[in-house]
Each structure stands twice: as structure tokens, then as C-alpha cells.
Short mmCIF file of N, CA and C in Angstrom, two decimals:
data_model
loop_
_atom_site.label_atom_id
_atom_site.label_comp_id
_atom_site.label_asym_id
_atom_site.label_seq_id
_atom_site.Cartn_x
_atom_site.Cartn_y
_atom_site.Cartn_z
N MET D 587 109.15 127.69 157.57
CA MET D 587 108.20 127.43 157.09
C MET D 587 107.60 126.63 158.46
N THR D 588 106.22 127.63 158.45
CA THR D 588 105.25 126.75 159.70
C THR D 588 104.79 125.28 159.17
N SER D 589 103.91 124.31 160.22
CA SER D 589 104.04 123.30 160.08
C SER D 589 102.85 123.40 159.40
N SER D 590 101.80 124.00 159.03
CA SER D 590 100.91 124.17 157.89
C SER D 590 101.47 124.66 156.46
N ASP D 591 101.97 125.11 156.52
CA ASP D 591 103.47 125.52 155.48
C ASP D 591 103.20 124.24 154.96
N TRP D 592 104.38 122.92 155.69
CA TRP D 592 104.73 121.55 155.34
C TRP D 592 103.12 120.65 154.86
N LEU D 593 102.62 120.63 155.53
CA LEU D 593 101.05 120.26 155.32
C LEU D 593 100.67 120.39 154.39
N SER D 594 100.80 121.79 153.85
CA SER D 594 100.09 121.69 152.35
C SER D 594 101.02 121.56 151.32
N ALA D 595 102.42 121.67 151.57
CA ALA D 595 103.49 121.03 150.62
C ALA D 595 103.12 119.57 150.76
N LEU D 596 102.98 118.98 151.46
CA LEU D 596 103.13 117.36 151.45
C LEU D 596 102.04 117.22 151.02
N ALA D 597 100.41 117.53 150.91
CA ALA D 597 98.98 117.54 150.54
C ALA D 597 99.39 117.57 148.77
N LEU D 598 99.82 118.46 148.38
CA LEU D 598 99.96 118.87 147.56
C LEU D 598 101.04 117.34 146.63
N ILE D 599 102.41 117.39 147.38
CA ILE D 599 103.11 116.01 146.13
C ILE D 599 102.07 115.20 146.51
N ALA D 600 101.39 114.54 147.16
CA ALA D 600 100.26 113.44 147.24
C ALA D 600 99.18 113.47 146.78
N VAL D 601 98.79 114.18 145.92
CA VAL D 601 97.55 114.98 145.22
C VAL D 601 98.08 115.04 143.83
N PHE D 602 99.59 115.44 143.56
CA PHE D 602 100.50 115.02 142.38
C PHE D 602 100.96 113.70 142.07
N ALA D 603 101.16 112.88 142.96
CA ALA D 603 101.71 111.75 143.09
C ALA D 603 100.89 110.57 142.73
N LEU D 604 98.89 110.83 142.83
CA LEU D 604 98.14 110.23 142.88
C LEU D 604 97.70 110.20 141.31
N MET D 605 97.82 111.46 140.87
CA MET D 605 97.64 111.72 139.56
C MET D 605 98.42 110.96 138.72
N ILE D 606 99.51 111.17 139.32
CA ILE D 606 100.84 110.15 138.46
C ILE D 606 100.34 108.56 138.27
N GLU D 607 100.19 108.20 139.43
CA GLU D 607 99.58 106.78 139.40
C GLU D 607 97.94 106.35 138.98
N SER D 608 97.17 107.60 138.78
CA SER D 608 96.07 106.58 137.89
C SER D 608 95.92 107.25 136.30
N VAL D 609 96.92 108.21 135.65
CA VAL D 609 97.20 107.47 134.20
C VAL D 609 97.95 106.49 134.38
N ARG D 610 98.59 106.34 135.19
CA ARG D 610 99.59 104.92 134.87
C ARG D 610 98.70 104.23 134.59
N GLN D 611 97.43 103.57 135.81
CA GLN D 611 96.94 102.93 136.17
C GLN D 611 95.65 102.69 134.36
N LEU D 612 95.27 103.75 134.09
CA LEU D 612 94.28 104.00 133.11
C LEU D 612 95.04 103.52 131.76
N ARG D 613 96.44 103.91 131.48
CA ARG D 613 96.98 103.43 130.27
C ARG D 613 97.52 101.92 130.31
N ARG D 614 97.53 101.34 131.65
CA ARG D 614 97.36 99.92 131.94
C ARG D 614 96.02 99.54 131.18
N ARG D 615 95.23 99.73 131.85
CA ARG D 615 93.93 99.64 131.22
C ARG D 615 93.15 99.43 130.00
N TRP D 616 93.63 100.76 129.26
CA TRP D 616 92.71 101.43 127.56
C TRP D 616 94.25 101.63 126.91
N VAL D 617 93.88 101.73 125.86
CA VAL D 617 95.14 102.16 124.99
C VAL D 617 94.03 103.16 124.01
N LEU D 618 94.23 103.89 123.38
CA LEU D 618 93.82 104.79 122.11
C LEU D 618 94.88 104.64 120.40
N VAL D 619 93.85 104.15 119.95
CA VAL D 619 94.84 103.97 118.84
C VAL D 619 94.03 104.54 117.21
N LYS D 620 94.68 105.25 116.27
CA LYS D 620 94.68 105.37 115.27
C LYS D 620 94.18 104.35 114.12
N VAL D 621 93.26 104.61 113.43
CA VAL D 621 92.86 103.73 112.23
C VAL D 621 93.64 104.45 110.91
N GLU D 622 94.28 103.25 110.58
CA GLU D 622 95.55 103.74 109.66
C GLU D 622 94.82 102.47 108.17
N GLY D 623 94.65 103.33 106.70
CA GLY D 623 94.09 102.27 105.97
C GLY D 623 93.13 101.99 105.99
N VAL D 624 92.26 101.38 104.75
CA VAL D 624 91.12 101.09 104.88
C VAL D 624 90.36 99.41 104.62
N SER D 625 91.38 98.64 105.51
CA SER D 625 91.18 97.67 105.90
C SER D 625 90.01 97.27 106.19
N MET D 626 89.29 97.93 107.34
CA MET D 626 88.54 97.78 108.39
C MET D 626 87.16 98.35 108.05
N GLU D 627 87.15 99.25 106.87
CA GLU D 627 85.83 100.04 105.84
C GLU D 627 84.54 98.74 105.48
N PRO D 628 84.03 99.56 105.90
CA PRO D 628 83.27 100.81 106.14
C PRO D 628 82.99 100.58 107.65
N ALA D 629 82.75 99.74 108.63
CA ALA D 629 83.09 99.69 110.18
C ALA D 629 83.94 100.81 111.06
N LEU D 630 84.93 101.03 110.29
CA LEU D 630 86.23 101.85 110.78
C LEU D 630 86.68 102.76 109.76
N ARG D 631 86.86 104.00 109.67
CA ARG D 631 87.38 104.48 108.21
C ARG D 631 88.53 105.06 109.15
N GLU D 632 89.68 105.43 107.84
CA GLU D 632 90.95 106.02 108.24
C GLU D 632 90.86 107.18 108.78
N GLY D 633 91.74 107.14 109.63
CA GLY D 633 92.10 108.97 110.54
C GLY D 633 90.74 108.72 111.93
N GLN D 634 90.15 107.63 111.97
CA GLN D 634 89.07 107.23 112.95
C GLN D 634 89.99 107.03 114.22
N GLU D 635 89.67 107.23 115.61
CA GLU D 635 90.56 106.53 116.71
C GLU D 635 89.73 105.99 117.36
N VAL D 636 89.94 104.70 117.76
CA VAL D 636 89.34 103.41 118.80
C VAL D 636 90.14 103.17 120.03
N LEU D 637 89.34 103.66 120.76
CA LEU D 637 89.39 102.81 122.29
C LEU D 637 89.15 101.78 122.61
N ALA D 638 90.66 100.85 123.31
CA ALA D 638 90.15 99.36 123.60
C ALA D 638 90.97 99.23 124.91
N LYS D 639 89.70 98.22 125.54
CA LYS D 639 90.01 97.74 126.42
C LYS D 639 91.23 96.46 127.10
N ARG D 640 92.54 97.03 127.36
CA ARG D 640 92.97 95.62 127.47
C ARG D 640 92.59 94.22 128.30
N THR D 641 91.94 93.29 127.27
CA THR D 641 91.14 92.24 128.45
C THR D 641 91.72 90.96 127.64
N ARG D 642 91.39 89.66 128.08
CA ARG D 642 91.71 88.58 127.19
C ARG D 642 90.02 87.61 126.92
N ARG D 643 88.77 88.73 127.64
CA ARG D 643 87.89 88.08 127.04
C ARG D 643 87.88 88.16 125.85
N ILE D 644 87.51 87.78 124.60
CA ILE D 644 87.08 87.72 123.64
C ILE D 644 86.75 87.01 122.43
N ALA D 645 86.13 87.39 121.52
CA ALA D 645 85.47 86.28 120.56
C ALA D 645 85.07 86.66 119.81
N ALA D 646 84.66 85.61 118.52
CA ALA D 646 84.81 85.90 117.46
C ALA D 646 83.79 86.75 117.32
N GLY D 647 83.74 87.87 116.41
CA GLY D 647 82.76 88.91 115.98
C GLY D 647 83.44 90.35 116.64
N ASP D 648 84.25 90.36 118.00
CA ASP D 648 84.63 91.62 118.22
C ASP D 648 85.74 92.68 117.32
N ILE D 649 86.12 93.62 117.21
CA ILE D 649 87.13 94.31 116.41
C ILE D 649 88.03 94.24 117.93
N VAL D 650 89.40 94.17 117.30
CA VAL D 650 90.53 94.21 118.61
C VAL D 650 91.59 94.99 118.08
N VAL D 651 92.35 95.36 118.82
CA VAL D 651 93.86 95.77 118.39
C VAL D 651 94.81 94.66 118.84
N VAL D 652 95.70 94.65 117.84
CA VAL D 652 97.02 93.25 117.76
C VAL D 652 97.76 93.90 117.28
N ALA D 653 99.04 93.64 118.08
CA ALA D 653 100.44 94.23 117.35
C ALA D 653 100.74 93.31 115.95
N ALA D 654 100.91 94.26 114.92
CA ALA D 654 101.16 94.07 113.47
C ALA D 654 102.49 92.69 113.48
N PRO D 655 101.77 91.59 112.28
CA PRO D 655 102.76 90.85 112.29
C PRO D 655 103.91 91.58 111.23
N ASP D 656 105.32 91.03 111.51
CA ASP D 656 106.49 91.40 110.50
C ASP D 656 105.91 90.56 109.18
N SER D 657 105.81 91.61 108.11
CA SER D 657 106.03 91.59 106.58
C SER D 657 106.52 90.55 106.04
N GLN D 658 107.56 90.08 106.71
CA GLN D 658 108.53 88.69 106.26
C GLN D 658 108.67 87.54 107.00
N LEU D 659 108.19 87.94 108.00
CA LEU D 659 108.18 86.34 109.22
C LEU D 659 106.99 86.30 109.85
N GLY D 660 105.82 87.14 109.67
CA GLY D 660 104.20 86.83 110.36
C GLY D 660 104.71 86.77 111.36
N TRP D 661 103.99 86.31 112.63
CA TRP D 661 104.01 86.13 113.66
C TRP D 661 105.22 85.76 114.60
N ALA D 662 106.29 85.41 113.86
CA ALA D 662 107.24 85.08 114.52
C ALA D 662 108.17 85.75 115.23
N ASP D 663 108.74 85.51 116.47
CA ASP D 663 109.73 86.33 116.67
C ASP D 663 109.29 87.60 117.09
N LEU D 664 108.11 87.97 117.50
CA LEU D 664 107.50 89.66 117.48
C LEU D 664 107.57 90.05 118.42
N LYS D 665 108.68 91.51 117.79
CA LYS D 665 108.74 92.46 119.47
C LYS D 665 107.57 92.86 119.74
N ARG D 666 106.77 92.85 120.00
CA ARG D 666 105.17 93.48 120.97
C ARG D 666 105.86 94.74 121.06
N ALA D 667 106.63 95.54 121.34
CA ALA D 667 106.93 96.87 122.00
C ALA D 667 107.01 97.32 120.45
N LYS D 668 108.08 96.58 119.42
CA LYS D 668 108.35 97.22 118.93
C LYS D 668 107.18 97.62 117.24
N ALA D 669 106.00 96.77 117.61
CA ALA D 669 105.38 96.28 116.79
C ALA D 669 104.56 97.53 116.06
N PRO D 670 104.35 97.68 115.35
CA PRO D 670 102.63 98.80 114.89
C PRO D 670 101.69 97.93 115.26
N TRP D 671 100.54 99.16 115.59
CA TRP D 671 99.29 98.07 116.11
C TRP D 671 98.03 98.09 114.40
N TRP D 672 97.58 97.21 114.56
CA TRP D 672 96.56 96.84 113.66
C TRP D 672 95.28 96.71 114.36
N VAL D 673 94.23 96.86 113.81
CA VAL D 673 92.99 96.94 114.09
C VAL D 673 92.12 96.03 113.61
N LYS D 674 91.64 94.70 113.83
CA LYS D 674 90.82 93.83 112.90
C LYS D 674 89.82 93.29 113.66
N ARG D 675 89.16 92.33 112.99
CA ARG D 675 88.08 91.34 113.58
C ARG D 675 88.63 89.79 113.69
N ILE D 676 88.30 89.43 114.94
CA ILE D 676 88.55 88.07 115.64
C ILE D 676 87.31 87.46 114.22
N ALA D 677 87.70 86.24 113.34
CA ALA D 677 87.27 85.69 112.53
C ALA D 677 86.61 84.42 113.79
N ALA D 678 87.70 83.80 113.92
CA ALA D 678 87.62 82.49 114.89
C ALA D 678 88.56 82.86 115.89
N GLY D 679 87.91 81.82 117.17
CA GLY D 679 88.95 81.27 118.26
C GLY D 679 89.23 79.96 117.95
N PRO D 680 90.08 80.05 119.42
CA PRO D 680 90.98 78.57 119.48
C PRO D 680 89.87 77.11 119.17
N GLY D 681 89.98 76.40 118.04
CA GLY D 681 89.06 75.30 117.90
C GLY D 681 88.31 75.54 117.12
N GLU D 682 87.71 76.73 116.94
CA GLU D 682 86.69 77.32 115.73
C GLU D 682 87.56 76.62 114.03
N PRO D 683 86.22 76.50 113.41
CA PRO D 683 87.07 76.15 111.57
C PRO D 683 87.15 77.52 111.12
N MET D 684 88.26 77.32 110.69
CA MET D 684 88.98 79.28 110.24
C MET D 684 88.79 79.11 108.70
N PRO D 685 88.47 80.56 108.33
CA PRO D 685 87.60 80.56 107.42
C PRO D 685 88.28 80.20 105.86
N GLY D 686 87.64 80.18 105.16
CA GLY D 686 88.25 79.65 103.73
C GLY D 686 89.20 77.84 103.89
N SER D 687 89.51 77.45 105.08
CA SER D 687 90.05 76.08 105.25
C SER D 687 89.19 75.17 105.64
N GLY D 688 88.68 75.30 106.96
CA GLY D 688 87.77 74.65 108.08
C GLY D 688 88.99 73.96 108.54
N GLU D 689 89.63 74.23 108.66
CA GLU D 689 90.70 73.45 109.63
C GLU D 689 90.69 74.15 111.01
N PRO D 690 90.95 73.43 112.16
CA PRO D 690 90.22 74.31 113.49
C PRO D 690 91.42 75.51 113.72
N VAL D 691 91.04 76.59 114.21
CA VAL D 691 92.28 77.26 115.11
C VAL D 691 93.07 76.40 115.91
N PRO D 692 94.69 76.58 116.01
CA PRO D 692 95.33 76.36 116.78
C PRO D 692 94.85 76.85 118.58
N PRO D 693 95.02 75.81 119.39
CA PRO D 693 94.80 76.61 120.81
C PRO D 693 96.01 77.62 120.68
N GLY D 694 95.44 78.78 121.51
CA GLY D 694 96.14 80.19 122.01
C GLY D 694 96.01 81.12 121.03
N HIS D 695 95.54 80.53 119.86
CA HIS D 695 95.74 81.19 118.67
C HIS D 695 93.54 82.02 118.32
N TYR D 696 94.06 82.78 117.45
CA TYR D 696 92.52 83.84 116.76
C TYR D 696 93.28 84.14 115.46
N PHE D 697 91.93 83.84 114.65
CA PHE D 697 91.91 83.86 113.20
C PHE D 697 91.59 85.29 113.01
N LEU D 698 92.24 86.56 112.27
CA LEU D 698 91.84 87.76 112.10
C LEU D 698 91.43 88.07 110.83
N LEU D 699 90.49 89.01 109.93
CA LEU D 699 90.35 89.16 109.38
C LEU D 699 90.06 91.05 109.29
N SER D 700 90.10 91.65 108.32
CA SER D 700 89.52 93.02 107.78
C SER D 700 87.99 92.57 107.38
N ASP D 701 87.31 93.55 107.78
CA ASP D 701 86.57 93.73 107.21
C ASP D 701 86.29 93.84 105.36
N ASN D 702 87.04 94.54 105.00
CA ASN D 702 87.14 95.16 103.79
C ASN D 702 88.88 93.99 103.16
N PRO D 703 87.78 93.08 101.83
CA PRO D 703 88.72 92.33 101.39
C PRO D 703 90.57 92.61 101.09
N ALA D 704 90.55 93.90 100.83
CA ALA D 704 91.61 94.29 100.30
C ALA D 704 92.40 94.33 101.75
N GLY D 705 92.31 94.48 102.93
CA GLY D 705 93.09 94.35 103.99
C GLY D 705 94.31 93.01 104.35
N GLU D 706 95.12 93.30 104.86
CA GLU D 706 96.38 92.21 104.98
C GLU D 706 95.63 91.71 106.46
N ASP D 707 95.26 90.32 106.78
CA ASP D 707 95.12 89.73 107.72
C ASP D 707 95.53 88.44 108.14
N SER D 708 94.76 87.19 108.78
CA SER D 708 95.47 85.73 108.83
C SER D 708 95.22 85.23 107.77
N ARG D 709 94.45 85.88 106.99
CA ARG D 709 94.77 85.09 105.67
C ARG D 709 95.99 84.96 105.00
N ARG D 710 96.72 85.53 105.33
CA ARG D 710 98.18 86.22 104.60
C ARG D 710 98.87 85.27 105.75
N HIS D 711 98.75 86.09 107.23
CA HIS D 711 99.85 85.57 108.24
C HIS D 711 99.52 84.90 108.89
N GLY D 712 98.43 84.09 108.51
CA GLY D 712 97.96 82.60 109.78
C GLY D 712 97.49 83.72 110.50
N PRO D 713 96.91 82.07 111.42
CA PRO D 713 96.25 83.10 113.18
C PRO D 713 97.30 83.09 114.16
N CYS D 714 96.85 84.75 114.75
CA CYS D 714 97.67 85.52 115.28
C CYS D 714 97.50 84.26 116.94
N PRO D 715 98.66 84.60 117.77
CA PRO D 715 98.78 84.11 118.96
C PRO D 715 98.08 84.95 119.44
N ALA D 716 97.33 84.47 120.74
CA ALA D 716 97.32 85.06 121.56
C ALA D 716 97.29 86.59 122.59
N ASN D 717 98.13 85.89 122.62
CA ASN D 717 99.20 87.31 123.51
C ASN D 717 99.56 87.97 122.90
N LEU D 718 99.52 88.39 121.48
CA LEU D 718 99.67 89.33 120.69
C LEU D 718 98.69 90.63 120.55
N ILE D 719 97.43 90.32 121.18
CA ILE D 719 96.32 90.72 120.98
C ILE D 719 96.06 91.89 122.28
N VAL D 720 96.26 92.92 122.40
CA VAL D 720 96.08 93.96 123.11
C VAL D 720 95.18 94.53 123.71
N GLY D 721 93.76 94.19 123.00
CA GLY D 721 92.55 94.16 123.69
C GLY D 721 91.42 94.51 122.66
N SER D 722 90.48 95.04 123.44
CA SER D 722 89.15 94.71 122.71
C SER D 722 88.52 96.27 122.68
N VAL D 723 88.07 96.46 121.19
CA VAL D 723 87.55 97.91 120.52
C VAL D 723 85.95 97.91 121.50
N ILE D 724 85.95 98.94 122.17
CA ILE D 724 84.87 99.34 122.71
C ILE D 724 84.22 100.15 122.43
N ARG D 725 84.54 101.48 121.89
CA ARG D 725 83.81 102.65 121.25
C ARG D 725 85.09 103.45 119.98
N SER D 726 84.60 103.82 118.94
CA SER D 726 85.39 104.59 118.22
C SER D 726 84.89 106.10 117.88
N PHE D 727 85.72 106.69 117.62
CA PHE D 727 85.64 108.26 117.38
C PHE D 727 85.61 109.12 116.28
#
């Protein structure tokens, strides 16, 4: 092989490595989730997909992607990597009054509600720890 062949091969390898790193960086920043169930109707319908940006900057009114709680244990001992994802709306943040009780949301937690009263949310499982919120929905498809 000539030196120009080696350079071409090295350039191809570099481009491939950059593409892999770009995809890895995109996955660290964005997540695509399919909406399942009717809990977020009418805002989001079953089968729609939402694009969420991984962020800790969230506020009441935002729609977020969150690791779903265990049906028996709630948010306790939740293994984030194994949990399915929920799409819910933030009803109250830390220190704000929880809907229904008026008690303040504990520090480091958020009170999540479904848009459709038939859905499961913080009314059943309690306030969600902030570290289980994956990101804020920025677009639906």
C-alpha cells in the first residue's frame, strides 16, 4: 500500500469514529419515547412519540419523561435502567403545595400528574425523586 492509501484508510477510520461518538453524544442528550396508554390524553395520544432533552431544568407545567415506579414499592429501590418510562406533567416542584393535600413537595422531589385522571401518577405513588426524571419533552410526533 502506498502512503496515500494509508492516509485514506486512516481518514475513513477517523470519520467512522467521529460518527460513533456523535451518535453517543446525541443519545446522552436526547431520548425518544413512545407514549403508551391514555394517561396523557388529550395532550398526547397513545402511539405518539416524544423527544425529550435530558436536563435538570424543569418546572411546573413541563411534560417530562420519568422512570416509572414499581407497582408495589413505588419509587423506593427503583433501578432506573430496568424501569419502563412514563410521560407525565409536573404539577408541583420542591416546596410547592401538592395538589389535593396542600402539603409542600419534599426537597429533591416533584409531584407528577397525568392529564387524564385515569392515569397512574404521584397521587398513587407519592412525589417522584428528581434523579428519576430523565428529561423534559420538547416535541411530539
